[in-house]
CSV table of C-alpha atoms in Angstrom, one decimal:
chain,number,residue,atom,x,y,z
A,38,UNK,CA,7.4,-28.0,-31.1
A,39,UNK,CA,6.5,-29.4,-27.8
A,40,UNK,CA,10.5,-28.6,-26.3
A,41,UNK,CA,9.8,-24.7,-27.6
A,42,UNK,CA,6.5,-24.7,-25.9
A,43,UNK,CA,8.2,-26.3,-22.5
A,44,UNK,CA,10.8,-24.0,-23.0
A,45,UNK,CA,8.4,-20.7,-23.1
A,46,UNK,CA,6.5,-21.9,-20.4
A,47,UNK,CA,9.6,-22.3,-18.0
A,48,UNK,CA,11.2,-19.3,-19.1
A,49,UNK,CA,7.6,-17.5,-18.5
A,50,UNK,CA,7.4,-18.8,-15.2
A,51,UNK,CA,11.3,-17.7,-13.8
A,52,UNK,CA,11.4,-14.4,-16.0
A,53,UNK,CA,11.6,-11.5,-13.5
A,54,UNK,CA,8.9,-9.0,-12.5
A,55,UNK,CA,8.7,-5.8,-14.6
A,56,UNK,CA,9.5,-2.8,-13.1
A,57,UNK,CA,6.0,0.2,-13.9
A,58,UNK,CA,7.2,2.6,-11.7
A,59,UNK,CA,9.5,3.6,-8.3
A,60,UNK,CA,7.5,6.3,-6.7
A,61,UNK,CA,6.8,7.9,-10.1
A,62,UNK,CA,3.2,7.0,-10.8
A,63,UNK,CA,0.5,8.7,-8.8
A,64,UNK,CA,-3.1,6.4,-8.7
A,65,UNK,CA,-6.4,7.7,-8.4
A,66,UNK,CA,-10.0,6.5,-8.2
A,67,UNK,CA,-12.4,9.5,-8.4
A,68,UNK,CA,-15.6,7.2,-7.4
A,69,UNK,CA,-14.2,6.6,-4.1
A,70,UNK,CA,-12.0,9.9,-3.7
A,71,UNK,CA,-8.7,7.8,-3.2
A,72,UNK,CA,-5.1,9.0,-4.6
A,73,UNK,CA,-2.1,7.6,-4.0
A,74,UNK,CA,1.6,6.9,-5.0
A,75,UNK,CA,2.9,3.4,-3.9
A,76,UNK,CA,6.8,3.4,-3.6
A,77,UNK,CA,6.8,0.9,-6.2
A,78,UNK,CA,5.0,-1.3,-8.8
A,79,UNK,CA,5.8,-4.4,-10.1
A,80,UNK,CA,4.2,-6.9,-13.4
A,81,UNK,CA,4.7,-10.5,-12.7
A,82,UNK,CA,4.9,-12.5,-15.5
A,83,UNK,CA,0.9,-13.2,-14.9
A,84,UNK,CA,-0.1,-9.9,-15.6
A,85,UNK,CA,-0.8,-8.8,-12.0
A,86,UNK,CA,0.4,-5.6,-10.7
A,87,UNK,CA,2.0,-5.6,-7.3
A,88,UNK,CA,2.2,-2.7,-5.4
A,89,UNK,CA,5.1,-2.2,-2.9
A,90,UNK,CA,5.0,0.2,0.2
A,91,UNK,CA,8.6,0.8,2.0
A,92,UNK,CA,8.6,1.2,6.1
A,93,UNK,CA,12.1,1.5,6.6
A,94,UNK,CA,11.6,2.0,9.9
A,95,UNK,CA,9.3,-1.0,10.9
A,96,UNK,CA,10.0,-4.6,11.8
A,97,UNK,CA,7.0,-5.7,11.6
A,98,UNK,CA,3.8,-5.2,9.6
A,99,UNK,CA,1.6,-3.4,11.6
A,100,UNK,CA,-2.4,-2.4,10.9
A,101,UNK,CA,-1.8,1.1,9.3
A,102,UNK,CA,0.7,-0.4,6.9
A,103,UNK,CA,-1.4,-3.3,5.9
A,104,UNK,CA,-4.1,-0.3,5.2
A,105,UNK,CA,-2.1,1.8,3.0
A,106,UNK,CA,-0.6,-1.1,0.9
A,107,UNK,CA,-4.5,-2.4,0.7
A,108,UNK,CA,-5.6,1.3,-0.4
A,109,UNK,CA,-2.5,0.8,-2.6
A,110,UNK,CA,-3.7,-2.5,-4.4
A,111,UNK,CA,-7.7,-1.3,-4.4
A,112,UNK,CA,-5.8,1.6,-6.9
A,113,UNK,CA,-4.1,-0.8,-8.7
A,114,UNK,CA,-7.1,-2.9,-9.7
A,115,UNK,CA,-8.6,0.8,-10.9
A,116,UNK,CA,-5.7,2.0,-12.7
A,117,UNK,CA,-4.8,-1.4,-14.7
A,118,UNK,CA,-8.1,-3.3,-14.3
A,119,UNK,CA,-6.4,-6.2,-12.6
A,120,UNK,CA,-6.9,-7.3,-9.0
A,121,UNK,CA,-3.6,-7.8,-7.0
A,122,UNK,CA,-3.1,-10.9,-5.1
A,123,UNK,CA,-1.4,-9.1,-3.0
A,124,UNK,CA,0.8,-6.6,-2.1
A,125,UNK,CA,4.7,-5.9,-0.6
A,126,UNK,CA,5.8,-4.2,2.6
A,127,UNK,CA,9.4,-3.8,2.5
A,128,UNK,CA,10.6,-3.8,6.0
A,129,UNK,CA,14.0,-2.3,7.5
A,130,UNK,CA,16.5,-4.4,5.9
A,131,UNK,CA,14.6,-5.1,3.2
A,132,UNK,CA,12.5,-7.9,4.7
A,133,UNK,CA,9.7,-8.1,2.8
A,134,UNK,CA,6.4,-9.5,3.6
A,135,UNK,CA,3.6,-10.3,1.1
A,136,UNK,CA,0.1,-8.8,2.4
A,137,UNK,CA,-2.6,-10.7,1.0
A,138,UNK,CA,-5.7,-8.9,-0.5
A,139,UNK,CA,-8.7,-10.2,1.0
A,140,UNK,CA,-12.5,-9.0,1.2
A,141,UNK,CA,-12.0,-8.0,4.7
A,142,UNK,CA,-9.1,-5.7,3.7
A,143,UNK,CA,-10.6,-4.1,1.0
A,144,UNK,CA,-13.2,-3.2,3.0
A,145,UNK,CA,-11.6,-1.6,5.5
A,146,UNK,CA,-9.9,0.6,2.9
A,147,UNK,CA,-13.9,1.5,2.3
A,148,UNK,CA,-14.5,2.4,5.7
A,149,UNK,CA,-11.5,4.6,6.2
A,150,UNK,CA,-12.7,6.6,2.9
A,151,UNK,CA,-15.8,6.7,4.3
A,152,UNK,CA,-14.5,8.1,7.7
A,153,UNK,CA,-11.9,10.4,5.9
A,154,UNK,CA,-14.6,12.0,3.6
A,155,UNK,CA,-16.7,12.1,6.8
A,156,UNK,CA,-14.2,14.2,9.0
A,157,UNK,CA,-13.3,16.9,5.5
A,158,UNK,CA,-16.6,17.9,5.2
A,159,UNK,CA,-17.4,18.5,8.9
A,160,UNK,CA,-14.0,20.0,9.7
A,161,UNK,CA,-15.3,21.1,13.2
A,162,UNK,CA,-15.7,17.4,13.7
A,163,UNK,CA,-12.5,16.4,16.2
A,164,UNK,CA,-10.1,13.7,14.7
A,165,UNK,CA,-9.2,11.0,17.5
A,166,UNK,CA,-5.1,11.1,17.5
A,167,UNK,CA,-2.9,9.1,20.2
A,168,UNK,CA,0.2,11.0,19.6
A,169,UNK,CA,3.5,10.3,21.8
A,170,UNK,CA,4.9,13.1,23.5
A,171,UNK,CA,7.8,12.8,21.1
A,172,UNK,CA,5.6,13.3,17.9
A,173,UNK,CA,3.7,15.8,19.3
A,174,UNK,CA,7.4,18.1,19.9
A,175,UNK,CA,7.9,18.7,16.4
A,176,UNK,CA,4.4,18.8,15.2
A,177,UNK,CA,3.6,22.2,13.1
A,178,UNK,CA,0.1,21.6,13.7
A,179,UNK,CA,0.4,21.7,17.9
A,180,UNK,CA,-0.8,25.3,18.9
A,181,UNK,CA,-3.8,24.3,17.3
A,182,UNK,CA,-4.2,20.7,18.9
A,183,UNK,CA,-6.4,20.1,21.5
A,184,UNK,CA,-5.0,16.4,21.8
A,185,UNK,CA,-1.3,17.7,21.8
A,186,UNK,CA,0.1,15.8,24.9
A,187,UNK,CA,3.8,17.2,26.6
A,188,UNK,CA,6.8,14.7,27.4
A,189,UNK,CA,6.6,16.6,31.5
């Protein structure tokens, strides 16, 4: 009895995350206006729900990123009812690197809503962008820019 119990626990604690979803399950929490769709969401073996946000791109985890995967696992906890430790961003080559979710995170998250709502309902209000010249080239919304910067 006590072996089979031993056993369960071990196998508990090595058994692989469940796959929920690869970029298949769209999140939303209508109280704070948030929707998203992280790349992909594991269940460990606790119960938690991770969420995972891919940057191909990036070596390193910069402030934005941290932000999305944060507005990632504040979904999360709505959707499942469980509050992520944290959360995954999966760097070029697949480095990945855990982003914890902490108070000062989450709120954050709350004051980019707040901001975001803020800047849809005034839509005269400008939108403070620091664009390279480069992103700015093959922008669609340009001719209508007034931050639009030229690579001259």
């Amino acid at each position: 009895m006590l072996f089979r119990l031993f056993k369960n626990m071990l196998h508990a604690m090595i058994r692989k995350p469940r796959i929920i979803s690869r970029d298949g399950l769209t999140l939303t929490d209508p109280a704070l206006g948030l929707v998203g769709q992280p790349d992909r969401i594991e269940q460990l073996s606790n119960g938690q729900f991770i969420p995972f946000e891919k940057k191909s791109g990036a070596t390193k985890v910069y402030q934005n990123i941290k932000l999305q995967l944060a507005a990632y696992m504040v979904l999360v906890e709505s959707h499942f009812g469980v509050r992520p430790d944290f959360g995954w961003a999966v760097l070029r080559d697949d480095k990945r690197i855990k982003v914890k979710n902490t108070a000062k995170l989450r709120a954050a998250v709350r004051r980019a809503i707040v901001k975001i709502h803020h800047y849809r309902t005034d839509l005269s209000a400008s939108i403070s962008v620091r664009p390279s010249p480069q992103q700015c080239r093959g922008c669609g919304f340009r001719s209508k820019c007034t931050q639009a910067r030229s690579s001259r």
